[in-house]
Amino acid sequence: MREGLRQLLTGSLDVVGALEDGRALLLAAEQLKPDVVLLDITMPQLNGFDAARQLAKVSPASKIVFVTIHADPAYVREAFRAGATGYVVKTAACADLLAAVTAVLSGQRYLSRELAAAHADLLTGDQTAALPGKLSDTLTSRQREVLQLVAEGRTAREIAGVLNISRKTVEFHKASIMRLLGLRTTAELTRYALEHGIVGPA
């Protein structure tokens, strides 16, 4: 999919990178300072929502367009809360993607046609966005990072290495997440992460 998007855009735009996971994306964006970043919601190591929030710190001028299979209204609104200026459903990527990039570069917002009518307020920037029960309201950024890595099957030691924290801190965060979400097992954490688009199906 990533290579297909690259080929779709290369004729009209300079594509400066194509990365496999959210953490690699942040490192590249900090160096390259791209005008536009295309993100999926479900990405390895760091999901698109959290990558978008961190991108605002490392490359604040970059516009963010989500390109994803998720058309659920909750995902669309969470993407704009995280800093998106465009949202394209993958099934419409061929028709919409270049238009989306062109729009956000000119200072406009963009939604795939199939979503635009239901989310007209997002196109005008009217985000009465405090939607209750969203993942970003329930957990801290660090807790979401730990949750994703747990759901990807990484051990506490591996998570500690990725996040540069102690194993004990990882275990503390995991216990806090389980308490906040009312979950009891790693399997339940994984199911929660799948249901909220934090990780994709294996």
Tab-separated table of C-alpha atoms in Angstrom, residues 7-83:
chain	number	residue	atom	x	y	z
A	7	GLN	CA	3.745	5.889	-7.106
A	8	LEU	CA	0.409	7.695	-7.083
A	9	LEU	CA	2.005	10.912	-5.818
A	10	THR	CA	5.473	10.841	-7.385
A	11	GLY	CA	4.375	12.304	-10.705
A	12	SER	CA	2.990	15.452	-9.059
A	13	LEU	CA	4.923	15.834	-5.794
A	14	ASP	CA	8.379	15.248	-4.336
A	15	VAL	CA	8.046	12.194	-2.066
A	16	VAL	CA	10.888	12.454	0.451
A	17	GLY	CA	10.275	9.274	2.445
A	18	ALA	CA	8.120	6.202	3.058
A	19	LEU	CA	8.434	4.657	6.515
A	20	GLU	CA	7.195	1.433	8.076
A	21	ASP	CA	6.239	2.554	11.579
A	22	GLY	CA	5.265	5.573	13.635
A	23	ARG	CA	8.573	5.977	15.441
A	24	ALA	CA	10.627	5.888	12.236
A	25	LEU	CA	8.233	8.462	10.806
A	26	LEU	CA	8.881	10.895	13.666
A	27	LEU	CA	12.659	10.571	13.309
A	28	ALA	CA	12.471	11.193	9.563
A	29	ALA	CA	10.041	14.097	9.928
A	30	GLU	CA	12.326	15.815	12.432
A	31	GLN	CA	15.141	15.740	9.873
A	32	LEU	CA	13.210	16.277	6.625
A	33	LYS	CA	10.507	18.739	7.805
A	34	PRO	CA	8.056	17.653	5.080
A	35	ASP	CA	5.230	19.927	3.960
A	36	VAL	CA	2.703	17.073	4.270
A	37	VAL	CA	2.797	13.786	6.178
A	38	LEU	CA	0.479	10.908	5.289
A	39	LEU	CA	-0.411	8.711	8.252
A	40	ASP	CA	-2.424	5.561	8.805
A	41	ILE	CA	-4.220	5.108	12.102
A	42	THR	CA	-2.946	1.569	12.572
A	43	MET	CA	0.863	1.666	12.387
A	44	PRO	CA	3.448	-0.516	14.173
A	45	GLN	CA	5.216	0.784	17.317
A	46	LEU	CA	3.302	4.091	17.414
A	47	ASN	CA	-0.254	4.506	16.128
A	48	GLY	CA	-1.248	7.369	13.873
A	49	PHE	CA	-3.117	9.383	16.509
A	50	ASP	CA	-0.128	9.526	18.841
A	51	ALA	CA	2.316	9.994	15.967
A	52	ALA	CA	0.277	13.013	14.825
A	53	ARG	CA	0.382	14.566	18.291
A	54	GLN	CA	4.148	14.090	18.545
A	55	LEU	CA	4.649	15.312	14.977
A	56	ALA	CA	3.298	18.695	16.065
A	57	LYS	CA	6.368	19.015	18.309
A	58	VAL	CA	9.101	17.766	15.956
A	59	SER	CA	7.799	19.262	12.688
A	60	PRO	CA	5.057	21.756	13.561
A	61	ALA	CA	4.708	23.152	10.036
A	62	SER	CA	3.900	19.745	8.524
A	63	LYS	CA	0.289	19.221	7.456
A	64	ILE	CA	-1.173	15.830	8.386
A	65	VAL	CA	-3.430	13.735	6.166
A	66	PHE	CA	-4.704	10.386	7.428
A	67	VAL	CA	-5.036	7.661	4.797
A	68	THR	CA	-6.826	4.754	6.417
A	69	ILE	CA	-9.459	2.037	6.120
A	70	HIS	CA	-11.301	3.450	9.155
A	71	ALA	CA	-14.427	5.363	8.150
A	72	ASP	CA	-16.086	5.257	11.573
A	73	PRO	CA	-17.055	8.799	12.722
A	74	ALA	CA	-15.186	8.367	16.014
A	75	TYR	CA	-11.915	7.731	14.150
A	76	VAL	CA	-12.457	10.687	11.822
A	77	ARG	CA	-13.033	13.084	14.708
A	78	GLU	CA	-10.160	11.686	16.770
A	79	ALA	CA	-7.843	12.217	13.790
A	80	PHE	CA	-8.748	15.906	13.606
A	81	ARG	CA	-8.375	16.224	17.365
A	82	ALA	CA	-4.867	14.807	16.956
A	83	GLY	CA	-3.972	17.502	14.411
